[in-house]
Amino acid sequence: MPSASAVTADEAVPTRSRAVRDRRSPFLVALGVLCACLGGLGGAWAWHQASHAESVVVMTRAVPRGEEVRSTDLAVAQVSVGQRVSTVPASRLEQLVGGHALVDLPAGSLVAADSVGELPVPPGSSQVGLKLAAGRVPAQGLTVGVKVVVVAVGGDTPTGDGTGEVGAVTLPEAVDALVASPPRRSDGGQVLVDVTVPSAQAAHVADLAARDRIALVRRGA
């Protein structure tokens, strides 16, 4: 006949097992299942994002509005964006080179489909390219859209009626204009800049520019 102490020891093992099973809280079990589900959903979302990423054009350098876009300003990146976000596919990168920024393009930003193209010329206006000596253009502050005055200089003394004559060309002493492109330096150190002027004065401005008889003056706001 087994002793009382032996019976007590044998019965202790199932008693501890029942205690462990009793401590398994339904809340903890449910929390574990929830975490597993969330982990699976997170992995599925990450896979979906990676599998639906597109190759699009991004800016590697900040390009202000009106400035020409160069190949070194652009790069390709893999991104996943919504259908309402305007982007340019990587296959069109070369088509953007040589265009002009129609809006300010910050470094690292996505290039929208309508943010690079040809600068529009307002009706009744014409765009004229100028090549000026450094002393005939303000050293700073000439950005696209800034108001300037095209002034006839050199050679002739303005007449009393407020006009200056240069050869056979007569130009008002001051013609209002807008800067149409950011000024840049030529190889010879001259300043190249496009300006928008009234169409009626465009030929005169171009002729005086060819004679090197133009200066730009920045107007106050």
mmCIF file of C-alpha atoms in Angstrom:
data_model
loop_
_atom_site.group_PDB
_atom_site.id
_atom_site.type_symbol
_atom_site.label_atom_id
_atom_site.label_comp_id
_atom_site.label_asym_id
_atom_site.label_seq_id
_atom_site.Cartn_x
_atom_site.Cartn_y
_atom_site.Cartn_z
ATOM 1 C CA MET A 1 0.000 0.000 0.000
ATOM 2 C CA PRO A 2 1.503 3.363 -1.077
ATOM 3 C CA SER A 3 2.348 5.815 1.604
ATOM 4 C CA ALA A 4 0.450 9.075 2.054
ATOM 5 C CA SER A 5 3.461 11.135 1.075
ATOM 6 C CA ALA A 6 3.763 9.296 -2.255
ATOM 7 C CA VAL A 7 0.116 9.930 -3.120
ATOM 8 C CA THR A 8 0.494 13.587 -2.337
ATOM 9 C CA ALA A 9 3.524 13.951 -4.610
ATOM 10 C CA ASP A 10 1.809 12.220 -7.519
ATOM 11 C CA GLU A 11 -1.260 14.401 -7.219
ATOM 12 C CA ALA A 12 0.838 17.592 -7.138
ATOM 13 C CA VAL A 13 1.939 17.344 -10.784
ATOM 14 C CA PRO A 14 -1.515 17.563 -12.410
ATOM 15 C CA THR A 15 -2.439 20.249 -9.909
ATOM 16 C CA ARG A 16 0.436 22.532 -11.104
ATOM 17 C CA SER A 17 -0.473 21.847 -14.758
ATOM 18 C CA ARG A 18 -4.039 22.921 -14.138
ATOM 19 C CA ALA A 19 -2.740 26.097 -12.468
ATOM 20 C CA VAL A 20 -0.607 26.974 -15.484
ATOM 21 C CA ARG A 21 -3.511 26.387 -17.836
ATOM 22 C CA ASP A 22 -5.735 28.528 -15.653
ATOM 23 C CA ARG A 23 -3.279 31.443 -15.851
ATOM 24 C CA ARG A 24 -3.550 31.589 -19.696
ATOM 25 C CA SER A 25 -5.666 34.741 -19.979
ATOM 26 C CA PRO A 26 -8.058 34.944 -22.953
ATOM 27 C CA PHE A 27 -7.063 38.606 -23.285
ATOM 28 C CA LEU A 28 -3.398 37.727 -23.821
ATOM 29 C CA VAL A 29 -4.328 35.084 -26.362
ATOM 30 C CA ALA A 30 -6.472 37.557 -28.265
ATOM 31 C CA LEU A 31 -3.701 40.184 -28.123
ATOM 32 C CA GLY A 32 -1.230 37.727 -29.564
ATOM 33 C CA VAL A 33 -3.561 36.875 -32.408
ATOM 34 C CA LEU A 34 -4.125 40.587 -33.109
ATOM 35 C CA CYS A 35 -0.374 41.300 -33.228
ATOM 36 C CA ALA A 36 0.116 38.436 -35.640
ATOM 37 C CA CYS A 37 -2.630 39.769 -37.887
ATOM 38 C CA LEU A 38 -1.225 43.305 -37.822
ATOM 39 C CA GLY A 39 2.223 42.004 -38.675
ATOM 40 C CA GLY A 40 0.808 40.157 -41.633
ATOM 41 C CA LEU A 41 -1.089 43.206 -42.835
ATOM 42 C CA GLY A 42 2.028 45.370 -42.487
ATOM 43 C CA GLY A 43 4.046 42.950 -44.544
ATOM 44 C CA ALA A 44 1.339 42.837 -47.200
ATOM 45 C CA TRP A 45 1.186 46.638 -47.335
ATOM 46 C CA ALA A 46 4.979 46.908 -47.668
ATOM 47 C CA TRP A 47 4.923 44.348 -50.477
ATOM 48 C CA HIS A 48 2.119 46.224 -52.213
ATOM 49 C CA GLN A 49 3.987 49.524 -51.970
ATOM 50 C CA ALA A 50 7.215 48.043 -53.285
ATOM 51 C CA SER A 51 5.518 46.159 -56.111
ATOM 52 C CA HIS A 52 3.573 49.283 -57.238
ATOM 53 C CA ALA A 53 6.468 51.778 -57.093
ATOM 54 C CA GLU A 54 7.042 53.753 -60.294
ATOM 55 C CA SER A 55 10.169 55.233 -61.835
ATOM 56 C CA VAL A 56 9.593 58.991 -61.971
ATOM 57 C CA VAL A 57 11.675 62.135 -62.495
ATOM 58 C CA VAL A 58 12.833 64.126 -59.443
ATOM 59 C CA MET A 59 14.883 67.294 -59.042
ATOM 60 C CA THR A 60 18.485 67.011 -57.861
ATOM 61 C CA ARG A 61 18.964 70.809 -57.775
ATOM 62 C CA ALA A 62 16.654 73.718 -57.087
ATOM 63 C CA VAL A 63 15.683 75.418 -60.350
ATOM 64 C CA PRO A 64 13.864 78.775 -60.082
ATOM 65 C CA ARG A 65 10.969 79.648 -62.344
ATOM 66 C CA GLY A 66 12.085 80.619 -65.835
ATOM 67 C CA GLU A 67 15.502 78.947 -65.674
ATOM 68 C CA GLU A 68 16.479 76.303 -68.203
ATOM 69 C CA VAL A 69 16.375 72.711 -66.945
ATOM 70 C CA ARG A 70 19.564 70.731 -67.583
ATOM 71 C CA SER A 71 20.261 67.019 -67.494
ATOM 72 C CA THR A 72 22.258 67.401 -64.269
ATOM 73 C CA ASP A 73 19.178 68.885 -62.570
ATOM 74 C CA LEU A 74 17.181 65.672 -63.011
ATOM 75 C CA ALA A 75 17.320 62.130 -61.667
ATOM 76 C CA VAL A 76 15.112 59.036 -61.479
ATOM 77 C CA ALA A 77 13.613 57.663 -58.269
ATOM 78 C CA GLN A 78 11.340 54.771 -57.355
ATOM 79 C CA VAL A 79 8.275 56.108 -55.563
ATOM 80 C CA SER A 80 4.729 55.014 -54.880
ATOM 81 C CA VAL A 81 2.208 57.842 -55.233
ATOM 82 C CA GLY A 82 -1.509 58.199 -55.541
ATOM 83 C CA GLN A 83 -3.297 58.529 -58.842
ATOM 84 C CA ARG A 84 -4.007 62.215 -58.189
ATOM 85 C CA VAL A 85 -0.314 63.100 -57.845
ATOM 86 C CA SER A 86 1.093 64.450 -61.118
ATOM 87 C CA THR A 87 4.470 62.951 -62.048
ATOM 88 C CA VAL A 88 6.687 62.537 -65.108
ATOM 89 C CA PRO A 89 7.754 58.950 -65.921
ATOM 90 C CA ALA A 90 11.475 58.226 -66.150
ATOM 91 C CA SER A 91 11.120 57.481 -69.860
ATOM 92 C CA ARG A 92 10.405 61.186 -70.515
ATOM 93 C CA LEU A 93 13.437 62.578 -68.672
ATOM 94 C CA GLU A 94 15.291 63.534 -71.853
ATOM 95 C CA GLN A 95 12.242 65.449 -73.100
ATOM 96 C CA LEU A 96 12.473 67.797 -70.123
ATOM 97 C CA VAL A 97 16.094 68.775 -70.775
ATOM 98 C CA GLY A 98 16.263 72.199 -72.412
ATOM 99 C CA GLY A 99 12.804 73.222 -71.241
ATOM 100 C CA HIS A 100 12.160 75.987 -68.739
ATOM 101 C CA ALA A 101 10.807 75.733 -65.233
ATOM 102 C CA LEU A 102 7.280 77.136 -65.257
ATOM 103 C CA VAL A 103 7.237 77.095 -61.442
ATOM 104 C CA ASP A 104 9.927 77.014 -58.780
ATOM 105 C CA LEU A 105 11.284 73.452 -58.591
ATOM 106 C CA PRO A 106 12.887 72.672 -55.200
ATOM 107 C CA ALA A 107 15.648 70.084 -54.913
ATOM 108 C CA GLY A 108 14.259 66.630 -54.120
ATOM 109 C CA SER A 109 10.751 67.409 -55.374
ATOM 110 C CA LEU A 110 8.785 65.366 -57.888
ATOM 111 C CA VAL A 111 8.496 66.917 -61.344
ATOM 112 C CA ALA A 112 4.861 67.486 -62.284
ATOM 113 C CA ALA A 113 3.747 66.985 -65.857
ATOM 114 C CA ASP A 114 3.022 70.685 -66.397
ATOM 115 C CA SER A 115 5.957 72.194 -64.470
ATOM 116 C CA VAL A 116 8.495 72.233 -67.333
ATOM 117 C CA GLY A 117 7.905 73.633 -70.822
ATOM 118 C CA GLU A 118 8.118 76.744 -72.931
ATOM 119 C CA LEU A 119 7.616 80.059 -71.210
ATOM 120 C CA PRO A 120 4.402 81.713 -72.437
ATOM 121 C CA VAL A 121 4.533 85.160 -74.029
ATOM 122 C CA PRO A 122 1.538 87.364 -73.120
ATOM 123 C CA PRO A 123 -0.650 88.590 -76.007
ATOM 124 C CA GLY A 124 0.549 91.896 -77.398
ATOM 125 C CA SER A 125 4.070 91.280 -76.127
ATOM 126 C CA SER A 126 7.276 89.929 -77.621
ATOM 127 C CA GLN A 127 10.341 88.351 -76.072
ATOM 128 C CA VAL A 128 13.739 89.823 -76.962
ATOM 129 C CA GLY A 129 17.140 88.381 -76.090
ATOM 130 C CA LEU A 130 19.761 90.847 -74.864
ATOM 131 C CA LYS A 131 23.528 90.561 -74.466
ATOM 132 C CA LEU A 132 24.686 93.354 -72.194
ATOM 133 C CA ALA A 133 27.930 94.464 -70.651
ATOM 134 C CA ALA A 134 28.094 93.795 -66.916
ATOM 135 C CA GLY A 135 27.781 97.491 -66.079
ATOM 136 C CA ARG A 136 24.508 97.840 -67.972
ATOM 137 C CA VAL A 137 22.451 95.400 -65.934
ATOM 138 C CA PRO A 138 21.822 95.237 -62.171
ATOM 139 C CA ALA A 139 24.203 92.845 -60.460
ATOM 140 C CA GLN A 140 21.444 91.170 -58.471
ATOM 141 C CA GLY A 141 17.716 90.886 -58.026
ATOM 142 C CA LEU A 142 16.786 90.102 -61.642
ATOM 143 C CA THR A 143 14.507 87.105 -61.430
ATOM 144 C CA VAL A 144 11.752 86.059 -63.798
ATOM 145 C CA GLY A 145 8.813 88.468 -63.661
ATOM 146 C CA VAL A 146 10.754 91.422 -62.231
ATOM 147 C CA LYS A 147 9.828 94.778 -63.783
ATOM 148 C CA VAL A 148 12.678 96.587 -65.552
ATOM 149 C CA VAL A 149 13.117 99.528 -67.878
ATOM 150 C CA VAL A 150 14.945 99.201 -71.186
ATOM 151 C CA VAL A 151 16.918 102.418 -71.641
ATOM 152 C CA ALA A 152 18.564 103.655 -74.853
ATOM 153 C CA VAL A 153 22.145 104.682 -74.084
ATOM 154 C CA GLY A 154 25.329 105.706 -75.864
ATOM 155 C CA GLY A 155 26.129 107.686 -78.978
ATOM 156 C CA ASP A 156 23.286 110.152 -79.163
ATOM 157 C CA THR A 157 21.815 112.758 -76.863
ATOM 158 C CA PRO A 158 18.074 112.407 -76.255
ATOM 159 C CA THR A 159 15.984 115.070 -77.920
ATOM 160 C CA GLY A 160 13.814 117.483 -75.994
ATOM 161 C CA ASP A 161 10.662 115.527 -76.707
ATOM 162 C CA GLY A 162 11.791 112.648 -74.463
ATOM 163 C CA THR A 163 13.015 110.258 -77.153
ATOM 164 C CA GLY A 164 16.517 109.134 -78.006
ATOM 165 C CA GLU A 165 17.566 108.639 -81.624
ATOM 166 C CA VAL A 166 20.138 106.008 -82.595
ATOM 167 C CA GLY A 167 20.842 106.113 -86.328
ATOM 168 C CA ALA A 168 17.553 105.673 -88.135
ATOM 169 C CA VAL A 169 15.900 104.050 -85.110
ATOM 170 C CA THR A 170 13.812 106.036 -82.650
ATOM 171 C CA LEU A 171 13.045 104.530 -79.283
ATOM 172 C CA PRO A 172 11.280 106.014 -76.271
ATOM 173 C CA GLU A 173 13.848 106.885 -73.660
ATOM 174 C CA ALA A 174 12.398 104.192 -71.415
ATOM 175 C CA VAL A 175 10.467 101.055 -72.379
ATOM 176 C CA ASP A 176 8.784 99.010 -69.668
ATOM 177 C CA ALA A 177 9.712 95.346 -69.748
ATOM 178 C CA LEU A 178 9.643 92.154 -67.690
ATOM 179 C CA VAL A 179 12.531 89.800 -67.116
ATOM 180 C CA ALA A 180 11.667 86.585 -68.977
ATOM 181 C CA SER A 181 14.690 84.465 -68.047
ATOM 182 C CA PRO A 182 17.282 84.490 -65.246
ATOM 183 C CA PRO A 183 20.421 86.426 -66.324
ATOM 184 C CA ARG A 184 23.451 84.271 -67.068
ATOM 185 C CA ARG A 185 27.046 84.962 -68.062
ATOM 186 C CA SER A 186 28.373 84.303 -71.543
ATOM 187 C CA ASP A 187 31.873 83.010 -72.209
ATOM 188 C CA GLY A 188 32.952 86.590 -72.866
ATOM 189 C CA GLY A 189 31.673 87.821 -69.506
ATOM 190 C CA GLN A 190 28.586 89.557 -70.886
ATOM 191 C CA VAL A 191 25.155 89.116 -69.352
ATOM 192 C CA LEU A 192 22.525 87.244 -71.349
ATOM 193 C CA VAL A 193 18.915 87.897 -70.437
ATOM 194 C CA ASP A 194 15.528 87.701 -72.155
ATOM 195 C CA VAL A 195 12.976 90.454 -71.638
ATOM 196 C CA THR A 196 9.332 90.766 -72.585
ATOM 197 C CA VAL A 197 8.426 94.111 -74.167
ATOM 198 C CA PRO A 198 5.395 95.511 -76.005
ATOM 199 C CA SER A 199 5.317 94.075 -79.520
ATOM 200 C CA ALA A 200 5.275 97.598 -81.010
ATOM 201 C CA GLN A 201 8.743 98.244 -79.521
ATOM 202 C CA ALA A 202 10.271 94.782 -79.946
ATOM 203 C CA ALA A 203 12.014 95.510 -83.262
ATOM 204 C CA HIS A 204 13.486 98.760 -81.925
ATOM 205 C CA VAL A 205 14.762 97.085 -78.764
ATOM 206 C CA ALA A 206 16.313 94.269 -80.781
ATOM 207 C CA ASP A 207 17.992 96.744 -83.136
ATOM 208 C CA LEU A 208 19.464 98.781 -80.291
ATOM 209 C CA ALA A 209 20.596 95.590 -78.587
ATOM 210 C CA ALA A 210 22.485 94.643 -81.735
ATOM 211 C CA ARG A 211 24.175 98.079 -81.626
ATOM 212 C CA ASP A 212 25.121 97.578 -77.974
ATOM 213 C CA ARG A 213 23.124 100.657 -76.952
ATOM 214 C CA ILE A 214 20.845 99.269 -74.236
ATOM 215 C CA ALA A 215 20.908 99.192 -70.460
ATOM 216 C CA LEU A 216 18.459 97.651 -68.025
ATOM 217 C CA VAL A 217 17.217 99.495 -64.966
ATOM 218 C CA ARG A 218 15.279 97.699 -62.259
ATOM 219 C CA ARG A 219 12.049 99.343 -61.259
ATOM 220 C CA GLY A 220 10.794 99.682 -57.720
ATOM 221 C CA ALA A 221 7.876 97.610 -56.568
#
